[in-house]
CSV table of C-alpha atoms (C1' of nucleotides) in Angstrom, one decimal:
chain,number,residue,atom,x,y,z
A,1,UNK,CA,27.1,18.7,11.5
A,2,UNK,CA,26.2,15.1,10.7
A,3,UNK,CA,22.9,13.3,10.1
A,4,UNK,CA,22.3,9.7,10.7
A,5,UNK,CA,19.0,8.0,9.9
A,6,UNK,CA,18.1,5.4,12.5
A,7,UNK,CA,14.9,4.0,11.0
A,8,UNK,CA,12.9,4.8,7.9
A,9,UNK,CA,9.2,3.9,7.6
A,10,UNK,CA,8.3,1.3,5.1
A,11,UNK,CA,4.8,2.6,4.4
A,12,UNK,CA,5.6,6.4,4.1
A,13,UNK,CA,8.6,8.7,3.9
A,14,UNK,CA,8.9,9.3,7.6
A,15,UNK,CA,12.2,8.7,9.2
A,16,UNK,CA,13.9,8.9,12.6
A,17,UNK,CA,17.4,10.2,12.8
A,18,UNK,CA,20.0,12.0,14.8
A,19,UNK,CA,21.7,15.3,13.9
A,20,UNK,CA,25.0,15.9,15.7
A,21,UNK,CA,26.3,19.4,16.2
A,22,UNK,CA,29.1,20.8,18.3
A,23,UNK,CA,26.4,21.7,20.8
A,24,UNK,CA,25.0,18.3,21.0
A,25,UNK,CA,22.6,15.9,19.3
A,26,UNK,CA,19.1,16.5,18.0
A,27,UNK,CA,16.7,13.5,17.7
A,28,UNK,CA,14.5,13.9,14.6
A,29,UNK,CA,11.8,14.5,13.7
A,30,UNK,CA,12.2,17.6,15.8
A,31,UNK,CA,10.2,20.8,16.6
A,32,UNK,CA,12.4,23.9,17.3
A,33,UNK,CA,10.9,26.6,19.6
A,34,UNK,CA,11.2,30.1,18.1
A,35,UNK,CA,13.2,32.6,20.1
A,36,UNK,CA,13.3,35.5,17.7
A,37,UNK,CA,15.1,38.1,19.9
A,38,UNK,CA,17.3,35.6,21.7
A,39,UNK,CA,14.4,34.5,24.0
A,40,UNK,CA,11.6,32.0,23.6
A,41,UNK,CA,8.9,34.4,24.6
A,42,UNK,CA,7.7,34.0,28.2
A,43,UNK,CA,10.0,30.9,28.8
A,44,UNK,CA,13.0,30.4,31.0
A,45,UNK,CA,15.9,28.3,29.8
A,46,UNK,CA,15.3,26.0,32.8
A,47,UNK,CA,11.8,25.4,31.6
A,48,UNK,CA,13.0,24.9,28.0
A,49,UNK,CA,15.3,22.2,29.3
A,50,UNK,CA,13.4,20.5,32.1
A,51,UNK,CA,9.7,20.9,31.2
A,52,UNK,CA,9.6,21.4,27.5
A,53,UNK,CA,12.6,19.1,26.6
A,54,UNK,CA,13.7,21.4,23.8
A,55,UNK,CA,16.7,20.2,21.9
A,56,UNK,CA,17.3,23.2,19.7
A,57,UNK,CA,15.9,26.7,19.5
A,58,UNK,CA,15.8,29.5,16.9
A,59,UNK,CA,17.0,33.0,16.9
A,60,UNK,CA,16.5,35.6,14.2
A,61,UNK,CA,19.2,37.5,12.3
A,62,UNK,CA,17.2,40.6,11.6
A,63,UNK,CA,16.0,41.0,15.1
A,64,UNK,CA,19.3,40.3,16.8
A,65,UNK,CA,21.2,42.5,14.4
A,66,UNK,CA,18.9,45.4,15.3
A,67,UNK,CA,18.9,44.6,19.0
A,68,UNK,CA,21.1,44.0,20.9
A,69,UNK,CA,23.3,44.5,17.9
A,70,UNK,CA,26.5,42.8,16.8
A,71,UNK,CA,28.8,44.6,19.1
A,72,UNK,CA,27.0,43.2,22.2
A,73,UNK,CA,26.7,39.7,20.7
A,74,UNK,CA,30.4,39.6,19.8
A,75,UNK,CA,31.4,40.9,23.3
A,76,UNK,CA,29.1,38.3,24.9
A,77,UNK,CA,30.9,35.5,23.0
A,78,UNK,CA,27.9,34.7,20.8
A,79,UNK,CA,24.3,34.0,21.4
A,80,UNK,CA,24.8,30.7,23.3
A,81,UNK,CA,26.7,32.5,25.9
A,82,UNK,CA,24.5,35.6,25.8
A,83,UNK,CA,21.3,33.8,26.5
A,84,UNK,CA,22.9,30.9,28.2
A,85,UNK,CA,21.6,28.1,26.0
A,86,UNK,CA,24.3,25.5,25.4
A,87,UNK,CA,22.3,23.2,23.1
A,88,UNK,CA,22.1,23.9,19.4
A,89,UNK,CA,20.7,27.1,18.0
A,90,UNK,CA,19.5,27.8,14.5
A,91,UNK,CA,19.1,31.4,13.2
A,92,UNK,CA,16.8,32.4,10.5
A,93,UNK,CA,18.4,34.7,8.0
A,94,UNK,CA,15.9,37.5,7.9
A,95,UNK,CA,14.4,36.1,4.7
A,96,UNK,CA,11.0,35.9,6.4
A,97,UNK,CA,11.3,39.6,7.4
A,98,UNK,CA,11.7,40.3,3.6
A,99,UNK,CA,8.2,39.0,3.5
A,100,UNK,CA,6.6,40.1,6.8
A,101,UNK,CA,8.1,43.6,6.7
A,102,UNK,CA,7.3,44.1,3.0
A,103,UNK,CA,5.8,47.5,3.8
A,104,UNK,CA,9.1,48.9,5.1
A,105,UNK,CA,11.7,47.3,2.8
A,106,UNK,CA,13.0,47.7,-0.7
A,107,UNK,CA,14.5,45.0,-2.8
A,108,UNK,CA,17.7,45.9,-4.7
A,109,UNK,CA,20.0,44.0,-7.0
A,110,UNK,CA,22.4,43.6,-4.1
A,111,UNK,CA,20.0,42.7,-1.3
A,112,UNK,CA,17.3,44.3,0.7
A,113,UNK,CA,17.1,47.7,2.4
A,114,UNK,CA,15.0,47.6,5.5
A,115,UNK,CA,13.6,50.3,7.6
A,116,UNK,CA,14.0,49.2,11.2
A,117,UNK,CA,10.6,48.4,12.8
A,118,UNK,CA,12.1,49.8,16.0
A,119,UNK,CA,13.3,53.3,15.0
A,120,UNK,CA,12.8,53.5,11.3
A,121,UNK,CA,16.6,53.6,10.6
A,122,UNK,CA,17.7,52.1,7.3
A,123,UNK,CA,19.8,49.0,7.0
A,124,UNK,CA,20.9,46.9,4.1
A,125,UNK,CA,21.0,43.1,4.2
A,126,UNK,CA,23.0,41.4,1.5
A,127,UNK,CA,23.7,37.6,1.4
A,128,UNK,CA,27.3,38.3,2.4
A,129,UNK,CA,26.3,40.5,5.3
A,130,UNK,CA,23.7,38.0,6.5
A,131,UNK,CA,26.4,35.3,6.6
A,132,UNK,CA,28.6,37.6,8.5
A,133,UNK,CA,25.9,38.4,11.0
A,134,UNK,CA,25.1,34.8,11.5
A,135,UNK,CA,28.7,34.0,12.0
A,136,UNK,CA,28.8,36.6,14.8
A,137,UNK,CA,25.6,35.4,16.4
A,138,UNK,CA,27.2,32.0,16.4
A,139,UNK,CA,24.3,29.7,15.6
A,140,UNK,CA,25.1,26.1,14.9
A,141,UNK,CA,22.8,26.1,11.9
A,142,UNK,CA,22.5,29.3,9.8
A,143,UNK,CA,20.0,29.9,7.0
A,144,UNK,CA,20.6,31.2,3.5
A,145,UNK,CA,19.3,34.7,2.8
A,146,UNK,CA,16.1,34.2,0.7
A,147,UNK,CA,13.0,35.9,-0.2
A,148,UNK,CA,9.9,34.3,1.3
A,149,UNK,CA,7.2,35.0,-1.3
A,150,UNK,CA,3.7,36.0,-0.2
A,151,UNK,CA,0.5,34.2,-1.1
A,152,UNK,CA,-1.0,34.7,-3.6
A,153,UNK,CA,1.9,35.4,-5.8
A,154,UNK,CA,1.7,35.5,-9.6
A,155,UNK,CA,3.9,33.2,-11.6
A,156,UNK,CA,6.2,35.9,-13.0
A,157,UNK,CA,7.0,37.2,-9.6
A,158,UNK,CA,7.4,33.8,-8.1
A,159,UNK,CA,9.9,32.9,-10.8
A,160,UNK,CA,11.8,36.1,-10.5
A,161,UNK,CA,11.9,35.8,-6.7
A,162,UNK,CA,13.0,32.1,-6.9
A,163,UNK,CA,15.9,33.1,-9.3
A,164,UNK,CA,16.9,35.8,-6.9
A,165,UNK,CA,16.9,33.4,-4.0
A,166,UNK,CA,19.1,31.0,-6.0
A,167,UNK,CA,21.5,33.9,-6.9
A,168,UNK,CA,21.6,34.9,-3.3
A,169,UNK,CA,22.3,31.3,-2.3
A,170,UNK,CA,25.4,31.2,-4.4
A,171,UNK,CA,26.7,34.4,-2.8
A,172,UNK,CA,25.8,33.0,0.6
A,173,UNK,CA,27.7,29.8,-0.1
A,174,UNK,CA,30.8,31.7,-1.3
A,175,UNK,CA,30.7,34.0,1.7
A,176,UNK,CA,30.1,31.2,4.1
A,177,UNK,CA,32.7,28.9,2.7
A,178,UNK,CA,35.3,31.6,2.7
A,179,UNK,CA,34.8,32.6,6.3
A,180,UNK,CA,35.5,30.9,9.6
A,181,UNK,CA,33.4,30.4,12.7
A,182,UNK,CA,34.0,33.2,15.2
A,183,UNK,CA,33.8,31.0,18.4
A,184,UNK,CA,35.6,27.8,17.5
A,185,UNK,CA,32.7,25.4,17.0
A,186,UNK,CA,31.5,24.6,13.5
A,187,UNK,CA,28.4,26.1,11.8
A,188,UNK,CA,26.3,24.7,9.0
A,189,UNK,CA,24.6,26.5,6.2
A,190,UNK,CA,21.1,25.4,5.1
A,191,UNK,CA,19.9,26.5,1.6
A,192,UNK,CA,16.2,27.1,1.1
A,193,UNK,CA,13.8,26.0,-1.6
A,194,UNK,CA,11.3,28.6,-2.9
A,195,UNK,CA,9.0,28.6,-5.9
A,196,UNK,CA,5.7,29.7,-4.3
A,197,UNK,CA,2.8,27.3,-5.3
A,198,UNK,CA,4.0,26.4,-8.7
A,199,UNK,CA,5.0,22.8,-9.1
A,200,UNK,CA,7.5,23.4,-12.0
A,201,UNK,CA,9.2,26.2,-10.0
A,202,UNK,CA,9.3,24.1,-6.8
A,203,UNK,CA,10.8,21.2,-8.8
A,204,UNK,CA,13.4,23.5,-10.4
A,205,UNK,CA,14.2,25.1,-7.0
A,206,UNK,CA,14.5,21.8,-5.2
A,207,UNK,CA,16.9,20.5,-7.9
A,208,UNK,CA,18.9,23.7,-7.8
A,209,UNK,CA,19.1,23.6,-4.0
A,210,UNK,CA,20.0,19.9,-4.0
A,211,UNK,CA,22.7,20.4,-6.5
A,212,UNK,CA,24.7,22.5,-4.1
A,213,UNK,CA,25.2,19.4,-2.0
A,214,UNK,CA,25.0,21.1,1.4
A,215,UNK,CA,24.6,19.1,4.6
A,216,UNK,CA,20.8,19.7,4.9
A,217,UNK,CA,18.1,21.5,3.0
A,218,UNK,CA,15.1,23.7,3.9
A,219,UNK,CA,11.8,24.3,2.3
A,220,UNK,CA,10.6,27.9,2.6
A,221,UNK,CA,7.7,30.0,1.4
A,222,UNK,CA,5.0,27.6,2.6
A,223,UNK,CA,2.3,28.1,5.2
A,224,UNK,CA,1.9,31.7,4.1
A,225,UNK,CA,-1.8,31.5,3.5
A,226,UNK,CA,-2.1,28.8,0.7
A,227,UNK,CA,-4.6,26.0,1.2
A,228,UNK,CA,-3.2,23.2,3.4
A,229,UNK,CA,-3.6,20.6,0.7
A,230,UNK,CA,-1.4,22.6,-1.7
A,231,UNK,CA,1.2,22.9,1.1
A,232,UNK,CA,1.3,19.1,1.5
A,233,UNK,CA,1.5,18.5,-2.3
A,234,UNK,CA,4.4,20.8,-2.7
A,235,UNK,CA,6.1,19.5,0.4
A,236,UNK,CA,5.8,16.0,-1.0
A,237,UNK,CA,7.1,17.1,-4.4
A,238,UNK,CA,10.1,18.9,-2.9
A,239,UNK,CA,10.9,16.1,-0.4
A,240,UNK,CA,10.9,13.6,-3.3
A,241,UNK,CA,13.7,15.6,-5.0
A,242,UNK,CA,15.8,16.7,-1.9
A,243,UNK,CA,18.4,14.0,-1.0
A,244,UNK,CA,17.1,11.3,1.3
A,245,UNK,CA,20.1,11.1,3.4
A,246,UNK,CA,20.1,14.7,4.5
A,247,UNK,CA,17.8,16.5,7.0
A,248,UNK,CA,14.8,18.4,5.5
A,249,UNK,CA,13.6,21.4,7.3
A,250,UNK,CA,10.1,22.8,6.6
A,251,UNK,CA,10.3,26.4,7.7
A,252,UNK,CA,7.5,28.0,9.7
A,253,UNK,CA,5.2,25.0,10.0
A,254,UNK,CA,2.9,24.6,11.7
A,255,UNK,CA,-0.2,23.1,13.4
A,256,UNK,CA,0.2,19.7,15.2
A,257,UNK,CA,-1.6,18.1,12.2
A,258,UNK,CA,0.8,19.9,9.8
A,259,UNK,CA,3.7,18.4,11.6
A,260,UNK,CA,2.4,14.9,11.5
A,261,UNK,CA,1.5,15.0,7.8
A,262,UNK,CA,4.8,16.6,6.9
A,263,UNK,CA,6.8,14.0,8.9
A,264,UNK,CA,5.0,11.4,6.8
A,265,UNK,CA,6.2,13.2,3.7
A,266,UNK,CA,9.8,13.0,4.9
A,267,UNK,CA,10.3,16.3,6.8
A,268,UNK,CA,12.7,16.1,9.8
A,269,UNK,CA,12.7,19.6,11.3
A,270,UNK,CA,10.1,22.2,12.0
A,271,UNK,CA,9.8,25.6,13.7
A,272,UNK,CA,6.7,27.7,14.2
A,273,UNK,CA,5.6,30.6,16.3
A,274,UNK,CA,2.2,29.0,16.7
A,275,UNK,CA,2.7,27.2,20.1
A,276,UNK,CA,4.1,30.4,21.7
A,277,UNK,CA,2.1,33.1,20.0
A,278,UNK,CA,-1.2,31.3,20.0
A,279,UNK,CA,-0.4,30.2,23.5
A,280,UNK,CA,-0.1,33.8,24.6
A,281,UNK,CA,-3.4,34.4,22.9
A,282,UNK,CA,-5.1,31.7,24.9
A,283,UNK,CA,-5.0,28.8,22.4
A,284,UNK,CA,-3.9,25.5,23.9
A,285,UNK,CA,-2.9,22.5,21.7
A,286,UNK,CA,-3.5,19.2,23.4
A,287,UNK,CA,-3.5,15.5,22.3
A,288,UNK,CA,-7.3,15.6,22.5
A,289,UNK,CA,-7.8,18.8,20.5
A,290,UNK,CA,-7.6,22.5,20.6
A,291,UNK,CA,-8.8,24.6,23.6
A,292,UNK,CA,-9.5,28.3,23.7
A,293,UNK,CA,-8.9,28.8,27.4
A,294,UNK,CA,-10.5,32.2,27.4
A,295,UNK,CA,-13.9,30.6,26.6
A,296,UNK,CA,-16.5,30.7,29.3
A,297,UNK,CA,-16.9,26.9,29.2
A,298,UNK,CA,-13.6,26.4,31.2
A,299,UNK,CA,-14.6,28.7,34.0
A,300,UNK,CA,-15.6,25.9,36.3
A,301,UNK,CA,-13.4,23.2,34.9
A,302,UNK,CA,-11.1,22.3,37.8
A,303,UNK,CA,-9.4,19.4,35.9
A,304,UNK,CA,-5.7,19.6,35.1
A,305,UNK,CA,-4.7,21.5,31.9
A,306,UNK,CA,-3.8,18.1,30.4
A,307,UNK,CA,-4.2,15.1,32.6
A,308,UNK,CA,-2.2,12.8,30.4
A,309,UNK,CA,0.8,15.0,30.1
A,310,UNK,CA,3.9,14.6,32.3
A,311,UNK,CA,4.7,18.3,32.0
A,312,UNK,CA,4.7,20.1,35.4
A,313,UNK,CA,2.3,22.9,34.5
A,314,UNK,CA,-0.2,20.5,32.9
A,315,UNK,CA,-0.6,18.5,36.2
A,316,UNK,CA,-0.1,21.5,38.6
A,317,UNK,CA,-2.7,24.0,37.2
A,318,UNK,CA,-6.3,23.6,36.3
A,319,UNK,CA,-8.1,24.9,33.3
A,320,UNK,CA,-10.4,27.1,35.4
A,321,UNK,CA,-7.3,28.8,37.0
A,322,UNK,CA,-5.6,29.3,33.6
A,323,UNK,CA,-8.8,30.8,32.3
A,324,UNK,CA,-8.8,33.1,35.2
A,325,UNK,CA,-5.2,34.2,34.6
A,326,UNK,CA,-6.0,35.0,31.0
A,327,UNK,CA,-9.1,37.0,31.9
A,328,UNK,CA,-7.2,38.8,34.7
A,329,UNK,CA,-4.4,39.6,32.3
A,330,UNK,CA,-1.9,37.9,34.6
A,331,UNK,CA,1.5,37.3,33.1
A,332,UNK,CA,1.7,33.8,34.6
A,333,UNK,CA,-1.1,32.7,32.2
A,334,UNK,CA,1.1,33.4,29.2
A,335,UNK,CA,3.9,31.5,30.7
A,336,UNK,CA,1.8,28.4,31.5
A,337,UNK,CA,0.2,28.4,28.1
A,338,UNK,CA,3.5,28.7,26.3
A,339,UNK,CA,5.2,26.0,28.4
A,340,UNK,CA,2.2,23.7,27.9
A,341,UNK,CA,2.1,24.2,24.1
A,342,UNK,CA,5.8,23.8,23.6
A,343,UNK,CA,5.9,20.7,25.8
A,344,UNK,CA,3.0,19.3,23.8
A,345,UNK,CA,4.8,20.0,20.5
A,346,UNK,CA,8.0,18.4,21.7
A,347,UNK,CA,6.0,15.4,23.1
A,348,UNK,CA,4.3,15.1,19.7
A,349,UNK,CA,7.5,14.8,17.7
A,350,UNK,CA,9.1,12.5,20.2
A,351,UNK,CA,6.0,10.3,20.0
A,352,UNK,CA,6.2,10.4,16.2
A,353,UNK,CA,9.8,9.3,16.4
A,354,UNK,CA,8.9,6.5,18.7
A,355,UNK,CA,6.2,5.2,16.4
A,356,UNK,CA,8.5,5.5,13.3
A,357,UNK,CA,11.0,3.3,15.2
A,358,UNK,CA,8.4,0.9,16.3
A,359,UNK,CA,7.0,0.7,12.8
A,360,UNK,CA,3.5,1.8,13.3
A,361,UNK,CA,3.8,5.5,12.5
A,362,UNK,CA,1.2,5.7,9.7
A,363,UNK,CA,-1.8,4.4,11.6
A,364,UNK,CA,-0.8,6.3,14.7
A,365,UNK,CA,-0.4,9.5,12.6
A,366,UNK,CA,-3.9,9.1,11.1
A,367,UNK,CA,-5.5,8.7,14.5
A,368,UNK,CA,-3.5,11.6,16.0
A,369,UNK,CA,-4.3,14.0,13.1
A,370,UNK,CA,-8.0,13.5,13.8
A,371,UNK,CA,-7.5,13.8,17.5
A,372,UNK,CA,-5.4,17.0,17.6
A,373,UNK,CA,-7.5,18.8,15.1
A,374,UNK,CA,-10.7,18.7,17.2
A,375,UNK,CA,-12.1,21.8,18.8
A,376,UNK,CA,-12.8,21.3,22.5
B,1,G,C1',-32.3,75.1,56.5
B,2,G,C1',-29.9,77.8,52.0
B,3,G,C1',-27.4,77.4,47.2
B,4,G,C1',-25.6,74.4,43.1
B,5,A,C1',-24.9,70.0,39.9
B,6,G,C1',-26.8,65.7,38.2
B,7,A,C1',-29.8,60.8,37.0
B,8,U,C1',-28.1,57.8,29.5
B,9,A,C1',-27.3,50.5,27.7
B,10,C,C1',-23.4,45.5,32.3
B,11,C,C1',-19.9,49.8,34.2
B,12,A,C1',-17.7,54.6,33.2
B,13,G,C1',-19.2,58.4,30.0
B,14,A,C1',-20.5,61.5,25.2
B,15,G,C1',-24.9,63.3,23.1
B,16,U,C1',-28.8,68.7,24.8
B,17,G,C1',-35.3,68.8,19.0
B,18,G,C1',-35.0,64.7,13.4
B,19,C,C1',-28.7,62.1,10.6
B,20,C,C1',-30.0,58.2,17.9
B,21,A,C1',-31.0,51.6,19.3
B,22,A,C1',-27.7,56.2,21.1
B,23,A,C1',-20.1,58.1,20.2
B,24,U,C1',-15.9,56.4,23.0
B,25,G,C1',-13.4,53.4,26.9
B,26,G,C1',-13.8,49.3,30.0
B,27,G,C1',-16.1,44.7,31.0
B,28,G,C1',-18.7,40.4,28.7
B,29,C,C1',-19.1,36.9,24.6
B,30,A,C1',-16.8,34.8,20.4
B,31,G,C1',-13.2,34.5,16.3
B,32,A,C1',-8.3,34.9,14.0
B,33,C,C1',-3.1,33.9,14.5
B,34,U,C1',1.9,28.9,10.7
B,35,G,C1',10.9,30.7,9.3
B,36,U,C1',7.2,36.6,15.7
B,37,A,C1',6.9,44.7,14.2
B,38,A,C1',1.9,40.2,18.3
B,39,A,C1',0.7,39.5,26.5
B,40,U,C1',-1.7,41.2,19.4
B,41,C,C1',-5.7,41.9,16.1
B,42,U,C1',-11.0,41.4,14.5
B,43,G,C1',-16.2,40.9,15.3
B,44,U,C1',-20.2,41.3,18.6
B,45,U,C1',-22.7,43.2,23.0
B,46,G,C1',-31.7,45.9,24.3
B,47,G,C1',-35.3,42.0,21.8
B,48,G,C1',-36.3,39.7,17.0
B,49,A,C1',-34.7,35.8,11.2
B,50,A,C1',-37.0,40.1,9.5
B,51,A,C1',-40.7,43.9,9.0
B,52,C,C1',-40.6,45.8,13.4
B,53,C,C1',-40.9,46.3,18.9
B,54,U,C1',-39.2,48.2,23.7
B,55,U,C1',-35.3,51.9,25.7
B,56,C,C1',-31.9,57.4,28.0
B,57,G,C1',-34.7,58.0,36.8
B,58,G,C1',-40.7,58.2,37.2
B,59,A,C1',-45.5,60.5,35.6
B,60,G,C1',-47.6,64.0,32.6
B,61,G,C1',-47.2,67.8,28.7
B,62,U,C1',-45.3,70.9,24.1
B,63,U,C1',-44.1,69.3,19.0
B,64,C,C1',-45.2,66.4,12.6
B,65,G,C1',-41.0,64.5,15.6
B,66,A,C1',-38.2,64.3,22.4
B,67,A,C1',-32.4,61.1,25.6
B,68,U,C1',-32.6,66.4,24.2
B,69,C,C1',-37.8,71.6,25.6
B,70,C,C1',-41.8,72.4,29.9
B,71,U,C1',-44.3,70.9,34.7
B,72,C,C1',-44.4,67.9,38.9
B,73,C,C1',-42.4,63.7,41.6
B,74,U,C1',-38.3,60.4,43.2
B,75,C,C1',-33.3,59.8,44.1
B,76,U,C1',-27.8,61.0,44.1
B,77,C,C1',-23.7,64.2,44.7
B,78,C,C1',-21.2,69.0,46.1
B,79,C,C1',-20.8,73.7,48.8
B,80,C,C1',-22.5,76.9,52.8
B,81,A,C1',-25.0,76.9,57.6
RNA sequence: GGGGAGAUACCAGAGUGGCCAAAUGGGGCAGACUGUAAAUCUGUUGGGAAACCUUCGGAGGUUCGAAUCCUCCUCUCCCCA
């Protein structure tokens, strides 16, 4: 994997770049749709390509390991062949599940023992095992095994957890560097900064992560419930320490406004379930603000979902029809909302890139943040 | 014509003397959702800011107190002829 910066903003830390992988290029800043179980929920690959213009998608180690399982993935020839996505894939390590499944897991010295959310069976994840699984899944970008701390999180725990993540990282790196890709193309390991909301821990973690000199770096443990301002302050701090010439990936973020603000702070990559999950729950993100399509006010609104969008569903379907689909529990509603939201997210980062290159990112960003945050 | 069952909030449907402005579902209205245990979850749904007022087919009655008991009326459904 290589990263080349095309243009850097002069009035903020935003930059436009190109990541090159064996499955093609990614123009940054980029938003990566989440496809946890090997599928971006409710979306066809054709829509991902032609309507949403996705350049890279995510998969999840924990979920894919449990189902379909490594035997199937290996026999399929890796996730790219299995789900027929031939552009880049990034897999999360299961570090987020250490957090979100905290009720059914146990931390050990060696790693984490999970109870499967599917059948309750016990499975152990260690840094070595997680590297091995991600080799077999065959993602272009694989994530270090970390612990995503909850919020709030007391200092002692945050420190202990950060140290654990750092130890695990060393083991991840050893395991990764001493193993080979399973399917011929190269894979890249991203380490992850932790440290909860504590500036000194974040600083220490960013320095530790940077010292490993990997090809890119990720920021984890944010957008877990802390105030947005704190998230921005920590992102800014961490970005100021992580090397400038390497991609920075802010994990799990966020709202359209979060993306724009974070791009200004120097973040290049994002992923978030929000456009898909919230879309399935009736929330539409648009350049003019946020719509809850289930609300009565859209019942008689026969205007297109988004008249300024080039995306097929935005022109083809009306708000009133989409409202009806949601109320009638029709599966098509979920599909339309998901396509719309992802297309909007990809449009937003593409537009951000354009303005970075044109040199007017900051004023454009300020205007857009206000616009996309409105409630319609 | 004879016999039986029933009428409860937007709908379905519990409740059969006080703890009932009335369970539960559905529907309606709104809210939440940030590296997906999520087509999920939460709130609310007679009026009123509140004290309180008006409700359980209708009209009377019994009782300190009635959706619940009694009388009559209206209507619905089922079975037999």
